[in-house]
JSON list of C-alpha atoms in Angstrom, two decimals:
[
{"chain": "A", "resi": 1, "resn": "UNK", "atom": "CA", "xyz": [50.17, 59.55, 57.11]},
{"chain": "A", "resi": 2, "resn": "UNK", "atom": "CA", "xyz": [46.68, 58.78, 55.00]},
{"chain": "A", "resi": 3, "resn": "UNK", "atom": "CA", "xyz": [44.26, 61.14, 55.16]},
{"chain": "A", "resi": 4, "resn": "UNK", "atom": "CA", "xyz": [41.69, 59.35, 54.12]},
{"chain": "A", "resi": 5, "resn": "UNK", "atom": "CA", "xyz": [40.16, 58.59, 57.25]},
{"chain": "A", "resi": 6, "resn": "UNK", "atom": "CA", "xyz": [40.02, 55.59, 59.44]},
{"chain": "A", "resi": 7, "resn": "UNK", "atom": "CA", "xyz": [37.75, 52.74, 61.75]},
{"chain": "A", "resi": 8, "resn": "UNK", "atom": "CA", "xyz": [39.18, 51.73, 64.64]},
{"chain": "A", "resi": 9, "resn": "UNK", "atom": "CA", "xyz": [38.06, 47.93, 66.11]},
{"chain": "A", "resi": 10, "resn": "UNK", "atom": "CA", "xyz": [38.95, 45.44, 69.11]},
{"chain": "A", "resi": 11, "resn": "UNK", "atom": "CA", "xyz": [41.36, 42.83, 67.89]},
{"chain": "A", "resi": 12, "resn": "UNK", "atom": "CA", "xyz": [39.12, 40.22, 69.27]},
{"chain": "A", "resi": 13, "resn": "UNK", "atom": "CA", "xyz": [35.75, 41.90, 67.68]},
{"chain": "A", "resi": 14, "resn": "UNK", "atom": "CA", "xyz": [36.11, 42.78, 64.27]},
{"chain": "A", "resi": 15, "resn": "UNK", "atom": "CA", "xyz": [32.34, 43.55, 64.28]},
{"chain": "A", "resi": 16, "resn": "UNK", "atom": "CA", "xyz": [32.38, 46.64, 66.45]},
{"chain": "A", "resi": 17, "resn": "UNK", "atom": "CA", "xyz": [33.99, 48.95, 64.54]},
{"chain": "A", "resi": 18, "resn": "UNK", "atom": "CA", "xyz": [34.24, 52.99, 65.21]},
{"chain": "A", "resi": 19, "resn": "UNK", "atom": "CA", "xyz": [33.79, 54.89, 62.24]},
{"chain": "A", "resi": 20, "resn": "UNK", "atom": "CA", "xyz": [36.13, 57.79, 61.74]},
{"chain": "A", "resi": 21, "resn": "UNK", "atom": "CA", "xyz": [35.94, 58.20, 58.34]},
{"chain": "A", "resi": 22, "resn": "UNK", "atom": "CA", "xyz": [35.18, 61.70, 58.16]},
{"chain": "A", "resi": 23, "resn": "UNK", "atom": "CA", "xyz": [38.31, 62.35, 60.32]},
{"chain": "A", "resi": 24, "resn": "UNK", "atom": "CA", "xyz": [40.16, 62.81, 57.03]},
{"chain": "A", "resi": 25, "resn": "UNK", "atom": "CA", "xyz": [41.87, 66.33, 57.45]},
{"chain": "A", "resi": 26, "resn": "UNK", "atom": "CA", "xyz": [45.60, 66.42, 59.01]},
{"chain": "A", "resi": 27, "resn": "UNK", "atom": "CA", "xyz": [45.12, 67.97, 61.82]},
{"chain": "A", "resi": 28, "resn": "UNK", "atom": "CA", "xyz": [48.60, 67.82, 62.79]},
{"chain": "A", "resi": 29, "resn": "UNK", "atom": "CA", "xyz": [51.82, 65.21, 63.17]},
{"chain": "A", "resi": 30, "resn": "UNK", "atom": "CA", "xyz": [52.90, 64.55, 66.58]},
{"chain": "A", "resi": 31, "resn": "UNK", "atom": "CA", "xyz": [55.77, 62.39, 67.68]},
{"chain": "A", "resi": 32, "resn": "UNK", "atom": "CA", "xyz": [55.75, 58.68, 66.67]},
{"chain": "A", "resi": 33, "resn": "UNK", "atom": "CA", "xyz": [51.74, 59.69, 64.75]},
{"chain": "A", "resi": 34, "resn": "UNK", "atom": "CA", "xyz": [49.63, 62.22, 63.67]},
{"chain": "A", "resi": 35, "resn": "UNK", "atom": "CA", "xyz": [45.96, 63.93, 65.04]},
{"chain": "A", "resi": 36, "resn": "UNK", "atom": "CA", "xyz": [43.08, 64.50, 62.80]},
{"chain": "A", "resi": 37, "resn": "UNK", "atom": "CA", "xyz": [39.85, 66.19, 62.63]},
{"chain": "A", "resi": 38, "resn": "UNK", "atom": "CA", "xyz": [36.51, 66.21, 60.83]},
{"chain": "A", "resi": 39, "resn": "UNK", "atom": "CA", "xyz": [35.91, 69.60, 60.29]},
{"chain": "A", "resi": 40, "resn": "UNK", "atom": "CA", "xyz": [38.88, 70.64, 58.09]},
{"chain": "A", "resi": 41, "resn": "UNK", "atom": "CA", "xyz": [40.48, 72.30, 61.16]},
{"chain": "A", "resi": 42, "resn": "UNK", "atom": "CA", "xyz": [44.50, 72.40, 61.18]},
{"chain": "A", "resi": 43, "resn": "UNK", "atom": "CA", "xyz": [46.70, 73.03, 64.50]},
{"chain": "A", "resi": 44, "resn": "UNK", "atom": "CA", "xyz": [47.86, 76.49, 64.23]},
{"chain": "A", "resi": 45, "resn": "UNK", "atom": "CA", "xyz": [50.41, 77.14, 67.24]},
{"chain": "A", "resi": 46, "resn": "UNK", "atom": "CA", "xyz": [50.41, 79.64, 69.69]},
{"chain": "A", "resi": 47, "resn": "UNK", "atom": "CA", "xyz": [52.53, 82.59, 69.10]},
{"chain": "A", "resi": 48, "resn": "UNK", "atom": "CA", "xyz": [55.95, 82.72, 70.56]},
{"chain": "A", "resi": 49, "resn": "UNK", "atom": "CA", "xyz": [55.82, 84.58, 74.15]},
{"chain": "A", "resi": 50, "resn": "UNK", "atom": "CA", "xyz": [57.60, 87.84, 73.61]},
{"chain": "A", "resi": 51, "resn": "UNK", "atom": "CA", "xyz": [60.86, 87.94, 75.29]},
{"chain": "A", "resi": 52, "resn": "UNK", "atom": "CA", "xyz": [60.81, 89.38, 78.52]},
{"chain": "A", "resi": 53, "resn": "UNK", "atom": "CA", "xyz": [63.33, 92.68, 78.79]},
{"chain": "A", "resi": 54, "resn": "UNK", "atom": "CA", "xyz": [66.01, 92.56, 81.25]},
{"chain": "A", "resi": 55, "resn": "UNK", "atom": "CA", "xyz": [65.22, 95.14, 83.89]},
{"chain": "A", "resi": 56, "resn": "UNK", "atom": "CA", "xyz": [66.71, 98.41, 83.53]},
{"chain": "A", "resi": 57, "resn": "UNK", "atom": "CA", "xyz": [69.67, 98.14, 86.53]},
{"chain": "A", "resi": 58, "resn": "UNK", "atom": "CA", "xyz": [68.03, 100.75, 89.52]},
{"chain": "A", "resi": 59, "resn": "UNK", "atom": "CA", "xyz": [69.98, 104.04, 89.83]},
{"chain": "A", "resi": 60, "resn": "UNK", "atom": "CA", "xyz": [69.47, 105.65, 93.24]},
{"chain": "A", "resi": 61, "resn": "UNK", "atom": "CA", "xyz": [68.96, 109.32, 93.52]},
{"chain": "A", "resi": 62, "resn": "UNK", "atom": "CA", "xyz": [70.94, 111.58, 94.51]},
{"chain": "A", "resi": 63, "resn": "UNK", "atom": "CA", "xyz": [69.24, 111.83, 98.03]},
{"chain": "A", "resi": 64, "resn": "UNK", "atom": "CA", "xyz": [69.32, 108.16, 98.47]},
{"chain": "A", "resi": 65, "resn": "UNK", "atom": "CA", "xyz": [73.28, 108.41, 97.79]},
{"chain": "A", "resi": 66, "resn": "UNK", "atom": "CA", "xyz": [73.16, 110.82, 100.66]},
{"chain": "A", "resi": 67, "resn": "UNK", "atom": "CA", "xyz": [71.03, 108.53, 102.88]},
{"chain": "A", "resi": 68, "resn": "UNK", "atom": "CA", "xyz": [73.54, 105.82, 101.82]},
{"chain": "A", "resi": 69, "resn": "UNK", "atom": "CA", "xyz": [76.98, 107.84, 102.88]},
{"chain": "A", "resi": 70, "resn": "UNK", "atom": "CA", "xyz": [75.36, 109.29, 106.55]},
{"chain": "A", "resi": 71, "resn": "UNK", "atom": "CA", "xyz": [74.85, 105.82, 107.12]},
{"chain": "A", "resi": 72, "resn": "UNK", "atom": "CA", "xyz": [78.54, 104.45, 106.08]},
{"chain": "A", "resi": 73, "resn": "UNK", "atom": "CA", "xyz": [79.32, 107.60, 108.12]},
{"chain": "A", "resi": 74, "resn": "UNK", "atom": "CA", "xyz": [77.81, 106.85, 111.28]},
{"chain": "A", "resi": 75, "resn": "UNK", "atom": "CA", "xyz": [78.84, 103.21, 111.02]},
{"chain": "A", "resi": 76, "resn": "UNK", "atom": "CA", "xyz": [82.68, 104.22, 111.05]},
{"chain": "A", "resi": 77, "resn": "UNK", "atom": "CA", "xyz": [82.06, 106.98, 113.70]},
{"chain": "A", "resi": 78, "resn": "UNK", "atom": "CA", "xyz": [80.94, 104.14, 115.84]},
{"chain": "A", "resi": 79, "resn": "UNK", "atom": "CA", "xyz": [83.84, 102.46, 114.97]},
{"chain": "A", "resi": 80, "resn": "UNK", "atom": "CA", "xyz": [86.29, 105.14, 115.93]},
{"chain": "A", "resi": 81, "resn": "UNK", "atom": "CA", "xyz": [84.58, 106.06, 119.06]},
{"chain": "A", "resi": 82, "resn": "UNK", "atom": "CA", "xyz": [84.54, 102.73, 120.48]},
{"chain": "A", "resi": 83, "resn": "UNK", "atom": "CA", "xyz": [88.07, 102.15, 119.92]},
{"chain": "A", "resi": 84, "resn": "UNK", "atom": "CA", "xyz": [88.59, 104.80, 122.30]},
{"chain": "A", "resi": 85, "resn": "UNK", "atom": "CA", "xyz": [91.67, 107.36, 122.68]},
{"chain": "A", "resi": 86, "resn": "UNK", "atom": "CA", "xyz": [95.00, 107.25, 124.51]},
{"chain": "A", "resi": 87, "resn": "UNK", "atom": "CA", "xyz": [94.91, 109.10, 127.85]},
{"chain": "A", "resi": 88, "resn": "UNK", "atom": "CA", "xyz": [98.17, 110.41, 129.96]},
{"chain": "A", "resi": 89, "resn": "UNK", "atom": "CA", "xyz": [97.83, 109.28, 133.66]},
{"chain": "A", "resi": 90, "resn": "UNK", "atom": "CA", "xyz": [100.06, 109.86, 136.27]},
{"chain": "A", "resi": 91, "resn": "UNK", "atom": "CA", "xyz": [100.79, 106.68, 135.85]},
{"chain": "A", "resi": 92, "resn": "UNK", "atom": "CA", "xyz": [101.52, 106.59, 132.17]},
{"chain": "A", "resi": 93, "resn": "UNK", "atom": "CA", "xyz": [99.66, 106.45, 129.55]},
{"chain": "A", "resi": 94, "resn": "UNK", "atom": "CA", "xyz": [96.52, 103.75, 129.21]},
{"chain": "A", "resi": 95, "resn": "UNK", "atom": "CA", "xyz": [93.63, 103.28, 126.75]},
{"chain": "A", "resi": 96, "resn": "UNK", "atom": "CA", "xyz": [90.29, 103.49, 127.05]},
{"chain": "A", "resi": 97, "resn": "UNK", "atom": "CA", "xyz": [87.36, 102.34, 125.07]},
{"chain": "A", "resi": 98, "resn": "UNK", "atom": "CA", "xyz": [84.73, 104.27, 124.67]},
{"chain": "A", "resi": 99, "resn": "UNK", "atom": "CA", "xyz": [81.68, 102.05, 123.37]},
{"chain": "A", "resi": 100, "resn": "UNK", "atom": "CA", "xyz": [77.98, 103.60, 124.50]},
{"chain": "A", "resi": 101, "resn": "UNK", "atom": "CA", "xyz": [78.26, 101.48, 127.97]},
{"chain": "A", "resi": 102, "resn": "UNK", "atom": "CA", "xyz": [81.62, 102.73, 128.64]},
{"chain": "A", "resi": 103, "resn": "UNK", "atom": "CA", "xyz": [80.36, 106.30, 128.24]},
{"chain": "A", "resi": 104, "resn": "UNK", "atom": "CA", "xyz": [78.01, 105.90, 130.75]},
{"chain": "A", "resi": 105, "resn": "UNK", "atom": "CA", "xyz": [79.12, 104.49, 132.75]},
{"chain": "A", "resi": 106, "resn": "UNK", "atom": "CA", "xyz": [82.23, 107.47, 133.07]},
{"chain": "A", "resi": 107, "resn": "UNK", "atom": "CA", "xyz": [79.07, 109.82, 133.58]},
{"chain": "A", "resi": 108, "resn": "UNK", "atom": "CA", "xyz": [78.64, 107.77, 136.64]},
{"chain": "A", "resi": 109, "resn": "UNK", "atom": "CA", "xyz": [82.01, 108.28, 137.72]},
{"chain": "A", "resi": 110, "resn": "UNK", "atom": "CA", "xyz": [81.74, 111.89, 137.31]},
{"chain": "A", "resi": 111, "resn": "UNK", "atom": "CA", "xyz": [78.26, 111.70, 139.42]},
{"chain": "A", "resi": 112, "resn": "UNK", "atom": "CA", "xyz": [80.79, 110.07, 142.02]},
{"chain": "A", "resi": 113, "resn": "UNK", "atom": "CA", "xyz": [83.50, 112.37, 142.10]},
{"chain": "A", "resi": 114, "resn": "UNK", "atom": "CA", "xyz": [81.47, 115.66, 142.13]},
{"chain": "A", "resi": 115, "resn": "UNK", "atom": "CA", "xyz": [79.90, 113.86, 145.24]},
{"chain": "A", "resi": 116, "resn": "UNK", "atom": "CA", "xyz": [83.13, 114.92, 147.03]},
{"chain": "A", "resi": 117, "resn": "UNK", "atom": "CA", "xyz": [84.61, 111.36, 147.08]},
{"chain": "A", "resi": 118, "resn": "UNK", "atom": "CA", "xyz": [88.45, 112.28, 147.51]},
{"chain": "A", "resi": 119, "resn": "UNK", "atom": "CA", "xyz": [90.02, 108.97, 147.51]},
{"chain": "A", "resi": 120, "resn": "UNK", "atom": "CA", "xyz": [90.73, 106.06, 145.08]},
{"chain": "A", "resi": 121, "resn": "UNK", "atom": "CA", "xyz": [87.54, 105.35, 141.96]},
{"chain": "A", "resi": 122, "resn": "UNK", "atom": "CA", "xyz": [87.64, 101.88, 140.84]},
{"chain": "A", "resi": 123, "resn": "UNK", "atom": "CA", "xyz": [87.25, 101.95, 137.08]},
{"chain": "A", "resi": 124, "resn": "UNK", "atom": "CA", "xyz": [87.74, 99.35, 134.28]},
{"chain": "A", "resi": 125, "resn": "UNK", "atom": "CA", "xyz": [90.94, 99.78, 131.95]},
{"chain": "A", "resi": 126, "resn": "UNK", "atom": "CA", "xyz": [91.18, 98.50, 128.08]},
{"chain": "A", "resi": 127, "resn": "UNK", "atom": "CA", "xyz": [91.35, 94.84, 129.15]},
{"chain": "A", "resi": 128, "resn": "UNK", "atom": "CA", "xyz": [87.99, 95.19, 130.98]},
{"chain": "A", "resi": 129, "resn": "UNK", "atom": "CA", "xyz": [90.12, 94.54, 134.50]},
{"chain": "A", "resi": 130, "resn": "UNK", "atom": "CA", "xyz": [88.88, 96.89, 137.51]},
{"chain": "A", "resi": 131, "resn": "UNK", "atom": "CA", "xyz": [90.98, 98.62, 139.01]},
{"chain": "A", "resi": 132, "resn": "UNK", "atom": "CA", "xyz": [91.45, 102.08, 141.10]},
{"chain": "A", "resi": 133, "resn": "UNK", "atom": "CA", "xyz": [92.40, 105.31, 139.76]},
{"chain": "A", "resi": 134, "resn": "UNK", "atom": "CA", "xyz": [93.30, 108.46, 142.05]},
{"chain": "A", "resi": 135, "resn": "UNK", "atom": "CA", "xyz": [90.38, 111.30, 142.01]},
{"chain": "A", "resi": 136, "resn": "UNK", "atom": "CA", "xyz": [92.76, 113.56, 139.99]},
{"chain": "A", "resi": 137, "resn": "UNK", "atom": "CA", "xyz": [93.66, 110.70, 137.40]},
{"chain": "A", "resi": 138, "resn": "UNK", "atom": "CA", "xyz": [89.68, 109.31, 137.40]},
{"chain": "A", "resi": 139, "resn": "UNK", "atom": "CA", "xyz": [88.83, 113.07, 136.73]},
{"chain": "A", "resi": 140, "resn": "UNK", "atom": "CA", "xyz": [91.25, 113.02, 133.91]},
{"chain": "A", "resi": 141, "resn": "UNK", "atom": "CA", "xyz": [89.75, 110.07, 132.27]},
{"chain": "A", "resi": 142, "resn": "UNK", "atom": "CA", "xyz": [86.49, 111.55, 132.16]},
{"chain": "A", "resi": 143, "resn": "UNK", "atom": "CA", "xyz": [87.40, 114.58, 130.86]},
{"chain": "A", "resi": 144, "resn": "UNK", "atom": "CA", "xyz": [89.61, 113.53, 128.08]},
{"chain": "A", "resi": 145, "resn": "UNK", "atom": "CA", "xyz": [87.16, 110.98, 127.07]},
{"chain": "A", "resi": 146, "resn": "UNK", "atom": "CA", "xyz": [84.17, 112.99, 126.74]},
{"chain": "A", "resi": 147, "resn": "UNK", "atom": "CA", "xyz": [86.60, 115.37, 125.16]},
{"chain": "A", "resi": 148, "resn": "UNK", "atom": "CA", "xyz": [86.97, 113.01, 122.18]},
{"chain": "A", "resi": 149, "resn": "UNK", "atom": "CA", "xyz": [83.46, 111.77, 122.49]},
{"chain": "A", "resi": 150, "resn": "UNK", "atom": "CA", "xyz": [82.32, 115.35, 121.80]},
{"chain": "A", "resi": 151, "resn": "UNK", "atom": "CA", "xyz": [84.77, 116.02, 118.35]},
{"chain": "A", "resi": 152, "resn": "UNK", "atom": "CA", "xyz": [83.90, 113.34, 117.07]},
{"chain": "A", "resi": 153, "resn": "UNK", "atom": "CA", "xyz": [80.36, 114.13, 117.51]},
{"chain": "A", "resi": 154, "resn": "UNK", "atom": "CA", "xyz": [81.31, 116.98, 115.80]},
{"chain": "A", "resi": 155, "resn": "UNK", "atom": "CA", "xyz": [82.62, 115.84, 113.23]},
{"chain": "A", "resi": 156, "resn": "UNK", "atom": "CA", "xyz": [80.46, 113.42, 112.37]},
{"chain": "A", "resi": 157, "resn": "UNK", "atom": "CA", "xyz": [77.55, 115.78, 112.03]},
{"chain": "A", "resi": 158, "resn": "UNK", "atom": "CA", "xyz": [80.00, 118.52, 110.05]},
{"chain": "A", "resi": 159, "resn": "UNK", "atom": "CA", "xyz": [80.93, 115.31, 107.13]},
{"chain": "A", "resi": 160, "resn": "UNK", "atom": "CA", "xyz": [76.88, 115.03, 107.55]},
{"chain": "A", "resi": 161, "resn": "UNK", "atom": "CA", "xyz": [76.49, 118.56, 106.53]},
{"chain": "A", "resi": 162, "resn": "UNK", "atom": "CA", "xyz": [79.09, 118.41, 104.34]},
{"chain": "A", "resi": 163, "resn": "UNK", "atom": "CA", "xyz": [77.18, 115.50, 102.14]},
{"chain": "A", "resi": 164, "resn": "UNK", "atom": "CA", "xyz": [74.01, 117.72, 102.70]},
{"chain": "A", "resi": 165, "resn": "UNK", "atom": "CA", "xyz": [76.19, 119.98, 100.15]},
{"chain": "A", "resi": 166, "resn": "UNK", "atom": "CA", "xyz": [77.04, 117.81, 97.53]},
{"chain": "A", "resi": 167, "resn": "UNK", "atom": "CA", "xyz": [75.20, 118.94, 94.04]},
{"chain": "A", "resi": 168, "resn": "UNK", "atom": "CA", "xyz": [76.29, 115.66, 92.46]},
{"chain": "A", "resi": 169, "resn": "UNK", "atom": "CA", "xyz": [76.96, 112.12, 93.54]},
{"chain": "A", "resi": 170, "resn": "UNK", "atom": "CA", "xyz": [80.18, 111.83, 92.48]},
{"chain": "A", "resi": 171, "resn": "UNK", "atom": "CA", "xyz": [81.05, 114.53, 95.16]},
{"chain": "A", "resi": 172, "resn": "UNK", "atom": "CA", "xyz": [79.02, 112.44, 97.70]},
{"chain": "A", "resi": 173, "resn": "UNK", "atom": "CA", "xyz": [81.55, 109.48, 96.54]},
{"chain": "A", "resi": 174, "resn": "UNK", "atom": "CA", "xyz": [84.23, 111.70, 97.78]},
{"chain": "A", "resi": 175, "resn": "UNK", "atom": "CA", "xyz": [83.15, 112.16, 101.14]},
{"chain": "A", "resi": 176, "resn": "UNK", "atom": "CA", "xyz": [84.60, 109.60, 103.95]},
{"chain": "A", "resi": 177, "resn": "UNK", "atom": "CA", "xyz": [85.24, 109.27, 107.29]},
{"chain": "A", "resi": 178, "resn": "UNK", "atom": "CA", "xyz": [89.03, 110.64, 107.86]},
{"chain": "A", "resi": 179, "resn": "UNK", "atom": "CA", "xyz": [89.01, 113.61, 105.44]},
{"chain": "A", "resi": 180, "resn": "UNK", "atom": "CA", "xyz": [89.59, 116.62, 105.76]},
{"chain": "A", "resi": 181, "resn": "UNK", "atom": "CA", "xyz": [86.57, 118.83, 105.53]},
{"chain": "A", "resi": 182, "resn": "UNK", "atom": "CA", "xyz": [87.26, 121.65, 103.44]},
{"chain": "A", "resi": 183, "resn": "UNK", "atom": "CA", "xyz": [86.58, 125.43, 105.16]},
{"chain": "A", "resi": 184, "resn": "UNK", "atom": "CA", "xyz": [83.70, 126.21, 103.38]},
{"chain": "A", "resi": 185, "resn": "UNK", "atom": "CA", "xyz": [81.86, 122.82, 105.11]},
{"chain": "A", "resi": 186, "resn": "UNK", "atom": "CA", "xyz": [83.49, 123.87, 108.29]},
{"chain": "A", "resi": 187, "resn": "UNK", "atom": "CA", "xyz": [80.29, 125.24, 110.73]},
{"chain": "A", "resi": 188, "resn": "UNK", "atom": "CA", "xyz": [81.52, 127.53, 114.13]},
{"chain": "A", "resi": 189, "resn": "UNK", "atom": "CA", "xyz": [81.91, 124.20, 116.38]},
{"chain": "A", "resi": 190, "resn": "UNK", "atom": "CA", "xyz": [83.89, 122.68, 114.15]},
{"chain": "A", "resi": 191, "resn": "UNK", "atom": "CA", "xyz": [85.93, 125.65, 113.63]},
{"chain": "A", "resi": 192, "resn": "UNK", "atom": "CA", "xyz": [86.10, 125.94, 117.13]},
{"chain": "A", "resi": 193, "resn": "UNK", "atom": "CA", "xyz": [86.97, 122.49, 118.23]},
{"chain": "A", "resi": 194, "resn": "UNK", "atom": "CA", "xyz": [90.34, 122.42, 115.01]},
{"chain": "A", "resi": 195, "resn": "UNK", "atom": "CA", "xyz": [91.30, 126.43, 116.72]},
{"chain": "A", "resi": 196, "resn": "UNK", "atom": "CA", "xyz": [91.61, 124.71, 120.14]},
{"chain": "A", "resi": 197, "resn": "UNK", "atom": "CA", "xyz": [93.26, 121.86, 118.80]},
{"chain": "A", "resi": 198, "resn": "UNK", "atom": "CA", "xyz": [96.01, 124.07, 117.21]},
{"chain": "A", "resi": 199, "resn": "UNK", "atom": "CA", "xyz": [96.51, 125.87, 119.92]},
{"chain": "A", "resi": 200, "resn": "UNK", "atom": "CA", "xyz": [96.77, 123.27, 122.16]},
{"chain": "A", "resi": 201, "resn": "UNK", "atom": "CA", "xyz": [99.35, 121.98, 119.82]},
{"chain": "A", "resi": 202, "resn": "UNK", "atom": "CA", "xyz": [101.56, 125.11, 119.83]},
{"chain": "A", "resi": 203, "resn": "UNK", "atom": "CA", "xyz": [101.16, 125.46, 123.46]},
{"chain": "A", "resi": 204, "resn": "UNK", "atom": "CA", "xyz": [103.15, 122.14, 123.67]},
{"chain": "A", "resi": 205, "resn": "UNK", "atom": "CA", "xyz": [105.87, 122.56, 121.01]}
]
């Protein structure tokens, strides 16, 4: 590299020359050459881009861990209520779904039997097949369903109130569909509803 300035020229024209003479300052080296310039100005690069900070990972709030958990809540008492419950005929014992269809459609049924029709209700059993039930056994369904329907209502809502409680998310955590609910998260239905349940169970030991 020559600072010393330069002319540049057509191989085939010698004559017409470009003067660059006063292009005598380095203005910087390149790849495979170097730039000048003619008023003693030098390439000065850029300053490096300041890294860019990884983003602090979000932490939810406690009420948005609440928010969270209902919803995980309600998504497995779906779950359970739809799977339906075990029901003693006098015919044995069938299943019955219980998905929000199915529900109605046994409010129907009740419609039809307080109508004062005595004989045989056709009804649907777990594998979707219709199928007649007597009055006393159709009666039975519905009440036994909307039986379960109803605590686990209740129960649902008492977890819900239960993770209305929590003072920290780690007791939120703790909180899942299945526990236990510990007495002081217990409201009067609930209470109710396990009483009823006990006594129903000592009534048939």
């Amino acid at each position: 590299v020559k600072a010393k300035g330069f002319f540049c020229s057509r191989l085939w024209d010698t004559d017409d020359n470009w003067d660059y003479s006063g292009f005598n300052t380095l203005f910087r080296e390149v790849e495979g050459g170097a730039q000048f310039s003619s008023d003693g100005s030098v390439y000065v690069a850029p300053p490096e881009p300041e890294p860019t900070p990884e983003p602090e990972p979000y932490v939810p709030t406690l009420e948005e861990i609440k928010g969270t958990k209902k919803q995980e809540i309600g998504i497995a008492y779906q779950a359970v209520k739809a799977a339906g419950v075990d029901i003693e005929l006098s015919t044995g014992i069938e299943h019955f779904p219980l998905s929000e269809e199915e529900v109605t459609f046994l409010m129907g049924k009740q419609v039809e039997l307080a109508s004062g029709n005595g004989g045989n209700i056709s009804y649907q059993d777990a594998d979707s097949k219709c199928k007649f039930y007597s009055a006393e056994d159709m009666q039975k369904i519905i009440d036994e369903a909307f039986r379960f329907v109803s605590w686990q209502t209740t129960y649902r809502n008492t977890l819900w109130e239960w993770v209305d409680a929590c003072e920290t998310k780690e007791e939120v955590e703790a909180v899942a569909y299945g526990n236990d609910i510990p007495e002081q998260y217990q409201n009067d239905v609930f209470k109710s509803y396990l009483a009823q349940m006990e006594e129903e169970t000592s009534e048939g030991n």
